[in-house]
GROMACS .gro file of C-alpha atoms in nm:
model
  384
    1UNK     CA    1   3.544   2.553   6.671
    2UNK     CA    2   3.441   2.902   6.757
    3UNK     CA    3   3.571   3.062   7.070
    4UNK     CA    4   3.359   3.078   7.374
    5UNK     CA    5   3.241   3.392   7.491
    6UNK     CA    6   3.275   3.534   7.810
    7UNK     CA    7   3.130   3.875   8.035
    8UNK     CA    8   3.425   3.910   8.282
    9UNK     CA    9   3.238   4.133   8.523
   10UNK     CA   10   3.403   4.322   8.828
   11UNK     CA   11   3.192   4.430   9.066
   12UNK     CA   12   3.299   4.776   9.204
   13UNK     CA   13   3.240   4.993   9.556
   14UNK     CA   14   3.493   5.285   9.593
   15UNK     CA   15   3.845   5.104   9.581
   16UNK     CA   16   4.028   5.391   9.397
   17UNK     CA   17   4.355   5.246   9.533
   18UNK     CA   18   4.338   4.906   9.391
   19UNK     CA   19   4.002   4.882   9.124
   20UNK     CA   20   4.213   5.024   8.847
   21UNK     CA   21   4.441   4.767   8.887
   22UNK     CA   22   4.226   4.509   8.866
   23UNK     CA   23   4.098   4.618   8.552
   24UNK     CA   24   4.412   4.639   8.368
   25UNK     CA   25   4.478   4.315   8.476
   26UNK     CA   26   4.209   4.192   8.260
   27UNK     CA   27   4.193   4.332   7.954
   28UNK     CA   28   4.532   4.190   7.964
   29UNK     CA   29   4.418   3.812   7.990
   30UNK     CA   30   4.490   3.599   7.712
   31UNK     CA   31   4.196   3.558   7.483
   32UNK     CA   32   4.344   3.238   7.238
   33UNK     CA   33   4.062   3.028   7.413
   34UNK     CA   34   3.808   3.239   7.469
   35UNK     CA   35   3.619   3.625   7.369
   36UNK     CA   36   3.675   3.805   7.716
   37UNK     CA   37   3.485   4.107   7.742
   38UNK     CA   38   3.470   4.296   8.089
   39UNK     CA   39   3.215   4.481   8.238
   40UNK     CA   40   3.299   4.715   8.542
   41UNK     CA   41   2.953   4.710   8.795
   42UNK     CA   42   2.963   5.043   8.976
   43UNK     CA   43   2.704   4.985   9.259
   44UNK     CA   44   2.684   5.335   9.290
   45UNK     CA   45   3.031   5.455   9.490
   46UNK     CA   46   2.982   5.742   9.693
   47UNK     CA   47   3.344   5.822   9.686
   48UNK     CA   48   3.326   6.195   9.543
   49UNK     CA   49   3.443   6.186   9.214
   50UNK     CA   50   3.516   5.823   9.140
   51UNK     CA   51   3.221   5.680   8.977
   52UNK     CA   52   3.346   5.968   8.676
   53UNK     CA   53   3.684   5.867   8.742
   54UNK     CA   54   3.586   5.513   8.687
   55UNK     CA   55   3.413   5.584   8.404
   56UNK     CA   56   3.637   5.772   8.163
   57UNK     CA   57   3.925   5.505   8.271
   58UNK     CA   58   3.712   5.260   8.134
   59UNK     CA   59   3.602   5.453   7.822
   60UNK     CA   60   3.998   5.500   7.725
   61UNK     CA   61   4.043   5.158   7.720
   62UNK     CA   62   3.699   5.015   7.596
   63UNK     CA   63   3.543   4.838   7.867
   64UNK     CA   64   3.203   4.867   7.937
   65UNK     CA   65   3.101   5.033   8.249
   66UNK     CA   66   2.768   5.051   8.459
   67UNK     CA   67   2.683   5.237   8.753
   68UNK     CA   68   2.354   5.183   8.990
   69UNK     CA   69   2.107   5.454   9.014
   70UNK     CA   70   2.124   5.385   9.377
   71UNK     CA   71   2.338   5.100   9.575
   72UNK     CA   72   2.173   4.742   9.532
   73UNK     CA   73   2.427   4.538   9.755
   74UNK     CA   74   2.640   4.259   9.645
   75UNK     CA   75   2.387   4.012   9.580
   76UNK     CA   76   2.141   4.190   9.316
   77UNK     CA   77   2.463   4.359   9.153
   78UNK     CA   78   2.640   4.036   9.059
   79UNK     CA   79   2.233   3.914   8.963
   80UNK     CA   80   2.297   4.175   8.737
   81UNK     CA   81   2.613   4.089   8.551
   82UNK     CA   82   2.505   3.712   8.548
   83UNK     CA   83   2.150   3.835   8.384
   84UNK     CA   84   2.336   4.082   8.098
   85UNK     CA   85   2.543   3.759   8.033
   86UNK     CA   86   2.253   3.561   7.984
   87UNK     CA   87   2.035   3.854   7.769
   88UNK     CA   88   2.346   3.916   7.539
   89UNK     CA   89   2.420   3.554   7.463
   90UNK     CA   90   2.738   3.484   7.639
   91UNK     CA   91   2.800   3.130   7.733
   92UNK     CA   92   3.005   3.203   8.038
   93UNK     CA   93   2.982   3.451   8.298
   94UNK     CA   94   3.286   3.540   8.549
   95UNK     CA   95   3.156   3.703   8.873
   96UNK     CA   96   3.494   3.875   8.979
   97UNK     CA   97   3.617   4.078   9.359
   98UNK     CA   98   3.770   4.461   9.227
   99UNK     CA   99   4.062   4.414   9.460
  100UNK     CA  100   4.264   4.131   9.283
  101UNK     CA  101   4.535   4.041   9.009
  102UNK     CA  102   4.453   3.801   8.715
  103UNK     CA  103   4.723   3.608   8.556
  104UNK     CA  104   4.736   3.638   8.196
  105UNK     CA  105   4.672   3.239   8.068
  106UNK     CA  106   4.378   3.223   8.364
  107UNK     CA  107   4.044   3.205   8.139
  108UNK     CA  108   4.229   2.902   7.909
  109UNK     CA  109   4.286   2.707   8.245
  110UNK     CA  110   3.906   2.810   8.438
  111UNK     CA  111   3.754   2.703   8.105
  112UNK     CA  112   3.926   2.340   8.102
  113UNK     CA  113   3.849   2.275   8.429
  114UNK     CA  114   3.460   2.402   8.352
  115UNK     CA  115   3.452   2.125   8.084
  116UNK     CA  116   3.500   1.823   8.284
  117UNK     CA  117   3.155   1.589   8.380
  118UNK     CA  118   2.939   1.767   8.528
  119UNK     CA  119   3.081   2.113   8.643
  120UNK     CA  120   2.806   2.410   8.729
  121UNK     CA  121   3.094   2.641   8.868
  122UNK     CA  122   3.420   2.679   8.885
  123UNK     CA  123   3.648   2.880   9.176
  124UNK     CA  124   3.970   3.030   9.105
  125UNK     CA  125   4.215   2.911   9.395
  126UNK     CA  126   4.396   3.209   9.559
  127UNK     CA  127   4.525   3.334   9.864
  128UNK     CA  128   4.266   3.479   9.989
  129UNK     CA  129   3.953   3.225   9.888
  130UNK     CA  130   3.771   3.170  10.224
  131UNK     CA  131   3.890   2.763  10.359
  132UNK     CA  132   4.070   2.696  10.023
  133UNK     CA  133   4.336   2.979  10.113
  134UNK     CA  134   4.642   2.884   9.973
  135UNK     CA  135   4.853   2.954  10.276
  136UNK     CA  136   5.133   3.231  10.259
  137UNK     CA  137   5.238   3.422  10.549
  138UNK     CA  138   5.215   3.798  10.419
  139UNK     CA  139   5.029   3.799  10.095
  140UNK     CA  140   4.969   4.165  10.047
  141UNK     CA  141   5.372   4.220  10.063
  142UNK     CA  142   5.477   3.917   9.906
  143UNK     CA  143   5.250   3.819   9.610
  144UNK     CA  144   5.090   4.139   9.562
  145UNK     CA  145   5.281   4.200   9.214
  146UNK     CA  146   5.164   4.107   8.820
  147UNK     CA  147   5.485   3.943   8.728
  148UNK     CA  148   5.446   3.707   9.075
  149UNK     CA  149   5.083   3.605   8.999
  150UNK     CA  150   5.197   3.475   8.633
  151UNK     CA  151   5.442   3.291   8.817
  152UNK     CA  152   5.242   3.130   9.029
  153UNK     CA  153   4.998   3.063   8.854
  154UNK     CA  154   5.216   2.913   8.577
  155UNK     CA  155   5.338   2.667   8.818
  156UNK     CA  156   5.008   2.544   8.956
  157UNK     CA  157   4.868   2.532   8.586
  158UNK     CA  158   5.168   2.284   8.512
  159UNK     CA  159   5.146   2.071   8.821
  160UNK     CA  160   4.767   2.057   8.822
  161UNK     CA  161   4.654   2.101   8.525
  162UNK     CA  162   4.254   2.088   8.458
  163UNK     CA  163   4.228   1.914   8.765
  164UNK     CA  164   3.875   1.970   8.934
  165UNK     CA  165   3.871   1.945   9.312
  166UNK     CA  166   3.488   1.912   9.440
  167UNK     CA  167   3.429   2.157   9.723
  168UNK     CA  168   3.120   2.244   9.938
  169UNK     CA  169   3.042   2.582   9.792
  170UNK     CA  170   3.211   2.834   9.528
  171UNK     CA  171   3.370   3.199   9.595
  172UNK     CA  172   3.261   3.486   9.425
  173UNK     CA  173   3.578   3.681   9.432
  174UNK     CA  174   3.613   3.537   9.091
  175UNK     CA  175   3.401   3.229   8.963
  176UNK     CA  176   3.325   3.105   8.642
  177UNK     CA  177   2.969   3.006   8.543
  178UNK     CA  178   2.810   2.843   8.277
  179UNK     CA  179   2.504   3.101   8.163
  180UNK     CA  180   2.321   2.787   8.068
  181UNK     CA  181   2.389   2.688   8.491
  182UNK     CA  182   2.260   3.039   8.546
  183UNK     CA  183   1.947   2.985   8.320
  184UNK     CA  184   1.887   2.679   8.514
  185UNK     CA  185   1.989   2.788   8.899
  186UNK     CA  186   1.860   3.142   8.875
  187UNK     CA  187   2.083   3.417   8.990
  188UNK     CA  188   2.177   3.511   9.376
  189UNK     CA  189   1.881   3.585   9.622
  190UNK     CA  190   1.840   3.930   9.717
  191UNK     CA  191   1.778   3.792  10.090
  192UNK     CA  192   2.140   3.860  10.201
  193UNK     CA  193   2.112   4.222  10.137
  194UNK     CA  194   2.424   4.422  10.150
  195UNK     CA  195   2.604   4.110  10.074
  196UNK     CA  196   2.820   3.774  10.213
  197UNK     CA  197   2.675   3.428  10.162
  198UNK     CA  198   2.492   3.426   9.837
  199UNK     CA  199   2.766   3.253   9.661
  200UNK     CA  200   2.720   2.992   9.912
  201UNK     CA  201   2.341   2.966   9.907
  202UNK     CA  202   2.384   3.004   9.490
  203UNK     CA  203   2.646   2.703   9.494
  204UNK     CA  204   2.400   2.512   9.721
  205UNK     CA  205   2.127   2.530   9.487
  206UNK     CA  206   2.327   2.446   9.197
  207UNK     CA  207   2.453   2.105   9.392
  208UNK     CA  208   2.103   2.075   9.437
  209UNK     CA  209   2.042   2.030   9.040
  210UNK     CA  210   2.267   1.808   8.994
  211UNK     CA  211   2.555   2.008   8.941
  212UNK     CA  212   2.938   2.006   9.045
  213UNK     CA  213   3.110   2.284   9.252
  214UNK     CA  214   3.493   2.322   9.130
  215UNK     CA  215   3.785   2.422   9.283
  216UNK     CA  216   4.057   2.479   9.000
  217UNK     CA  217   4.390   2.391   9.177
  218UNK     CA  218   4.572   2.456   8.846
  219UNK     CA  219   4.496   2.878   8.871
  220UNK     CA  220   4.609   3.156   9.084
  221UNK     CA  221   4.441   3.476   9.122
  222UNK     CA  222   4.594   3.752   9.363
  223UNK     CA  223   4.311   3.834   9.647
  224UNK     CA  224   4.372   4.145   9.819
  225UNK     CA  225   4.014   4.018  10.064
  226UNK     CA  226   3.759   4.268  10.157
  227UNK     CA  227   3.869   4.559   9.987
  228UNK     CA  228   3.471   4.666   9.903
  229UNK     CA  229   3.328   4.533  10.180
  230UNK     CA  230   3.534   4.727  10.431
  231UNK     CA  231   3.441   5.046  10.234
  232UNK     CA  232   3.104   4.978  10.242
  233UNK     CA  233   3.064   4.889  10.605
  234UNK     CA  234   2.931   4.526  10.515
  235UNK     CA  235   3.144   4.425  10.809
  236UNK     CA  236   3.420   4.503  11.027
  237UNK     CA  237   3.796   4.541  11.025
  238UNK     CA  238   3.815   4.214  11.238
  239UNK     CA  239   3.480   4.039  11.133
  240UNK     CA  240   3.488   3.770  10.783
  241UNK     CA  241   3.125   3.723  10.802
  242UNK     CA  242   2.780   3.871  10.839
  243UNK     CA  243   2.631   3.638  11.117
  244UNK     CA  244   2.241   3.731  11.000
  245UNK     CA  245   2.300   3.585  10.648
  246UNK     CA  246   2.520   3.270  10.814
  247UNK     CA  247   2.174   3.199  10.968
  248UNK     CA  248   1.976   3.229  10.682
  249UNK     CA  249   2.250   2.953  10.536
  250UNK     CA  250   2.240   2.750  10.915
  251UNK     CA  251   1.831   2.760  10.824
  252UNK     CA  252   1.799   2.632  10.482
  253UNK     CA  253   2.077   2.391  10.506
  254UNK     CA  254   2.098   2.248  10.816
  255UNK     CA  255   2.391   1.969  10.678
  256UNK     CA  256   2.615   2.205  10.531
  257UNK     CA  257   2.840   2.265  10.833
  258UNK     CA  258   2.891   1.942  10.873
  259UNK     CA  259   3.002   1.900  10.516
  260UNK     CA  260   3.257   2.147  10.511
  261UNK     CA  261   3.392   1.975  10.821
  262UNK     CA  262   3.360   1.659  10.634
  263UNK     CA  263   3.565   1.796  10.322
  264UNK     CA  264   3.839   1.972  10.555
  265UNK     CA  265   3.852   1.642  10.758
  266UNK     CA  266   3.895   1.488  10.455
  267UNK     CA  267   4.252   1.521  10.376
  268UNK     CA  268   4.206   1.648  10.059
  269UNK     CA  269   4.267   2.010  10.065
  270UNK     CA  270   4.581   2.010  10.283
  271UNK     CA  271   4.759   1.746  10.081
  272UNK     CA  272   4.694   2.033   9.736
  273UNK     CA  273   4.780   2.273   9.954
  274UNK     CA  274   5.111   2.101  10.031
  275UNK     CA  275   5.171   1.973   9.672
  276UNK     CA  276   5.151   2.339   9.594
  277UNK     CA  277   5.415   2.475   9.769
  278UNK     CA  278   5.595   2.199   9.736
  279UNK     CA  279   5.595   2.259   9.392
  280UNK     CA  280   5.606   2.612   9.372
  281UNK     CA  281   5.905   2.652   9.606
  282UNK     CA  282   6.117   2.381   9.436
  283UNK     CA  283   6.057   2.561   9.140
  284UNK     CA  284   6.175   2.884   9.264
  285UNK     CA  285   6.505   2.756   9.379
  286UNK     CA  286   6.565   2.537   9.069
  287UNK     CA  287   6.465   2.868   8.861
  288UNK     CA  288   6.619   3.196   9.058
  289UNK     CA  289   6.845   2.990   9.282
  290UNK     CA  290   6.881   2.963   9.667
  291UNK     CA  291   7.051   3.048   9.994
  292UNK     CA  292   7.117   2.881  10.320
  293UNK     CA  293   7.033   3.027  10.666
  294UNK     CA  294   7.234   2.879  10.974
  295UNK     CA  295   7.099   3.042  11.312
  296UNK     CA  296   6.805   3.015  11.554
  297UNK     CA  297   6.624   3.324  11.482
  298UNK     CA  298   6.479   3.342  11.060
  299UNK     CA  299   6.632   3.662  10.939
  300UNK     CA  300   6.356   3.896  10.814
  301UNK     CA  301   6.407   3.964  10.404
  302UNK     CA  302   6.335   4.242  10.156
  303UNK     CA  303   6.533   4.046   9.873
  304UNK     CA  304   6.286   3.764   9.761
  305UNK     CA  305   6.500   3.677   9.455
  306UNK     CA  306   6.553   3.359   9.558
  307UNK     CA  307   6.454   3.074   9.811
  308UNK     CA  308   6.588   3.062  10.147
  309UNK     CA  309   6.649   2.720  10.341
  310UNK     CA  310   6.677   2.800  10.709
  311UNK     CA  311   6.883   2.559  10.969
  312UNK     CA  312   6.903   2.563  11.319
  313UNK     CA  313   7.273   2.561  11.418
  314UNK     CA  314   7.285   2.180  11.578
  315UNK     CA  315   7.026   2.007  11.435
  316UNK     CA  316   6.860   1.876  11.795
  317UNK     CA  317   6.557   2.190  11.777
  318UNK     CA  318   6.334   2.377  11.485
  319UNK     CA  319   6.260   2.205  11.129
  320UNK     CA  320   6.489   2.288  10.819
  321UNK     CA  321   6.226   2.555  10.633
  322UNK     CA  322   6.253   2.652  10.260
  323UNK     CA  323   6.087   2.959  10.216
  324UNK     CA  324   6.005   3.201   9.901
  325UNK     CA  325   5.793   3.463   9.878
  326UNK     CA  326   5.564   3.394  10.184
  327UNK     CA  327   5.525   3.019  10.080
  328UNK     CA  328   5.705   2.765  10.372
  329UNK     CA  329   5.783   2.460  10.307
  330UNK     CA  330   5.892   2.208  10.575
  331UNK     CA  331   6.192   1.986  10.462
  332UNK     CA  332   6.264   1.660  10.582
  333UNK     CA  333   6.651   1.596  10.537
  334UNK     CA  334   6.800   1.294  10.732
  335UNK     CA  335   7.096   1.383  11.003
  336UNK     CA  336   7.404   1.319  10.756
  337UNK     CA  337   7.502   1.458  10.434
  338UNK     CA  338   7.301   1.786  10.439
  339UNK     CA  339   7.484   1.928  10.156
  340UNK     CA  340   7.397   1.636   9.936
  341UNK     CA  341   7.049   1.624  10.004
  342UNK     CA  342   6.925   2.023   9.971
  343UNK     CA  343   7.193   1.995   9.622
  344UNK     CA  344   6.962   1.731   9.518
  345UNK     CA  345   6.663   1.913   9.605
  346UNK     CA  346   6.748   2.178   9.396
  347UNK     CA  347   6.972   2.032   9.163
  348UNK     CA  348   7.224   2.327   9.234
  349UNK     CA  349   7.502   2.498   9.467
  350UNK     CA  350   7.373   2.763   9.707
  351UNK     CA  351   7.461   3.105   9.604
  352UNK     CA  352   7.546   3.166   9.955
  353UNK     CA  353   7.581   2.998  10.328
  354UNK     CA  354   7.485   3.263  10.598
  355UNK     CA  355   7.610   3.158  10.922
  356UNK     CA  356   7.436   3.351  11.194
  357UNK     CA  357   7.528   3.110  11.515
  358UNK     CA  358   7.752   2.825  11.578
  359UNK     CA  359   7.712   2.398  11.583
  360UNK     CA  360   7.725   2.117  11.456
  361UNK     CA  361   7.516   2.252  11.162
  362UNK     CA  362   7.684   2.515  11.112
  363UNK     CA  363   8.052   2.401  11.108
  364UNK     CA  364   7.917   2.079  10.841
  365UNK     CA  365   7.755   2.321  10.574
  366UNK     CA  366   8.070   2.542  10.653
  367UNK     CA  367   8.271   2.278  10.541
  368UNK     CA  368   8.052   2.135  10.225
  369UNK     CA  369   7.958   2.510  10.131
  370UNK     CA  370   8.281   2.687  10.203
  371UNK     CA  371   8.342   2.900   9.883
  372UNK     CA  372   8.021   3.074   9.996
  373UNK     CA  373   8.031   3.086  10.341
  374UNK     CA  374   7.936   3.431  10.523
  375UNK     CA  375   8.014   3.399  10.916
  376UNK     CA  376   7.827   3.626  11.098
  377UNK     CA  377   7.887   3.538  11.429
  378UNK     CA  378   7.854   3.818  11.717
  379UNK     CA  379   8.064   3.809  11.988
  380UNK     CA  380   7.916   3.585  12.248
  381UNK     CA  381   7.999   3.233  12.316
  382UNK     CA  382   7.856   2.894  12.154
  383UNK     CA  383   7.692   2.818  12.455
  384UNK     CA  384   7.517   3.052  12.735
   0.00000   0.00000   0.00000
């Protein structure tokens, strides 16, 4: 059976500091399941000398490049990757953010997930990806690495697989479409201008003929958010949205609201969202190990080597929290045998017992953990 094709196409305004990444990451994918060729979209960059830049970076390492006589907004500059697709016979077309990281083995998993009954689209999942976020608490500083988002993204691809979760509209920060979808849906309206909301109107009209809009829980892609947008002056340092063009959605589908309320309601999205981590911070501290934290205050880390459970000292306030790399993950442990139950967790020993303030807590992981026991009690008493 002869390898799909696919036009991987980046869409590009300024973003010298992070565009070049971007591209490296994918040339770099994996192409055992599918022909990957990328296409950089310039929309004409006024950045003095990038646009040249941009070009001969993508010359040396044979990826074809475009740049707009003049800038054409989001909307008609994705219309025009998804239209080369179609005109030069691919049979996918990926409509892709410049300011994110692509794991290596992501087009094998977007491609089974596009495969199952039914699917129009399909949505990388990310941490940045509008409702779907998956939620981390710093992102940028935690994730923001090529070696973390092959990670990550291993361990959602082996937990979820080529699971498909239905959602009320796709993301364009990197979505994979069927050019026969495209042939059939048409490309994104040139209504919202500058840009926000034509993936949503796009994924509307696709629902509309019949076909499904996928989430794939089983892929990670590294979203840096707005990169491009804040450049261009699409919208503000505090704003998400362009209110005009969520009133050209509120007009034409007067339901959708309610269905995204309806899907959020629904349970289904946090329980993946707490499977994930779940899974993914298990995983870390069966992999690279894991400390303890006793104290009332979480310590703030620069070594994310491993997964840190935090304690408070006597067990009557806070939650025990296992944390790596931005991920938190509530743990409920019963009152006795604390030891036994985070060992079993993680199948392990800690590597180390930090013990920041005194209790009951405190002085029974002292006692189960004491060939790695750091006290680091100042000098105040128990109680104040």
């Amino acid at each position: 059976m002869a390898r799909p094709r696919i036009l991987h196409c980046i869409t590009v305004y300024n973003g010298r500091a992070f565009v070049p990444a971007a591209i490296e990451s994918a040339i770099r994918m994996d192409q055992t399941h599918a022909q990957i060729d990328v296409l950089v979209l310039d929309d004409a960059s006024p950045e003095p000398g990038w646009s040249e830049e941009l070009a001969e970076f993508c010359r040396e390492r044979d990826v074809m490049y475009y740049r707009t006589p003049r800038n054409l907004g989001i909307p008609r500059n994705v219309s025009l990757g998804m239209l080369t697709a179609v005109k030069r016979g691919y049979d996918y077309v990926v409509i892709s953010n410049s300011d994110v990281l692509y794991p290596r083995d992501l087009m094998g998993q977007m491609l089974e997930v596009s495969r199952q009954p039914g699917v129009g689209s399909v949505t990388a999942w990310s941490n940045n990806v509008s409702i779907y976020s998956l939620p981390n608490e710093d992102p940028n500083r935690f994730l923001h690495d090529q070696g973390v988002v092959d990670w990550v993204h291993a361990g959602l691809a082996g937990h979820f697989g080529n699971a498909a979760m239905d959602i009320p509209a796709g993301i364009s920060f990197c979505i994979l479409i069927s050019t026969d979808v495209v042939r059939e849906v048409g490309i994104m309206d040139p209504c919202f201008g500058r840009g926000y909301c034509e993936e949503t109107d796009w994924s509307l009209r696709s629902l509309a003929a019949g076909y499904r809009v996928a989430l794939a829980p089983g892929t990670y892609v590294f979203h840096h958010g707005r990169g491009s947008n804040l450049d261009a002056g699409i919208v503000s340092l505090n704003a998400t949205t362009v209110p005009g063009n969520e009133a050209i959605i509120d007009l034409r589908y007067p339901l959708f609201r309610q269905q995204v309320d309806a899907f959020v309601q629904s349970g289904v999205l946090s329980r993946a969202h707490e499977d994930a981590i779940r899974k993914l911070v298990i995983s870390a501290g069966r992999q690279f190990g894991y400390g303890i934290d006793v104290g009332w205050v979480a310590r703030d880390r620069s070594d994310e080597s491993q997964v840190i459970v935090q304690f408070s000292p006597d067990a009557v306030q806070g939650e025990v929290v296992a944390s790596f790399r931005g991920f938190r993950l509530p743990m409920k442990l019963t009152s006795g045998g604390l030891g036994a139950q985070i060992r079993s967790v993680f199948g392990a020993e800690p590597s180390v017992l930090n013990l920041f303030d005194r209790g009951s807590v405190a002085e029974s992981l002292s006692a189960e953990f004491a060939s790695v026991a750091r006290p680091g009690f100042g000098n105040y008493p128990a109680t104040i």
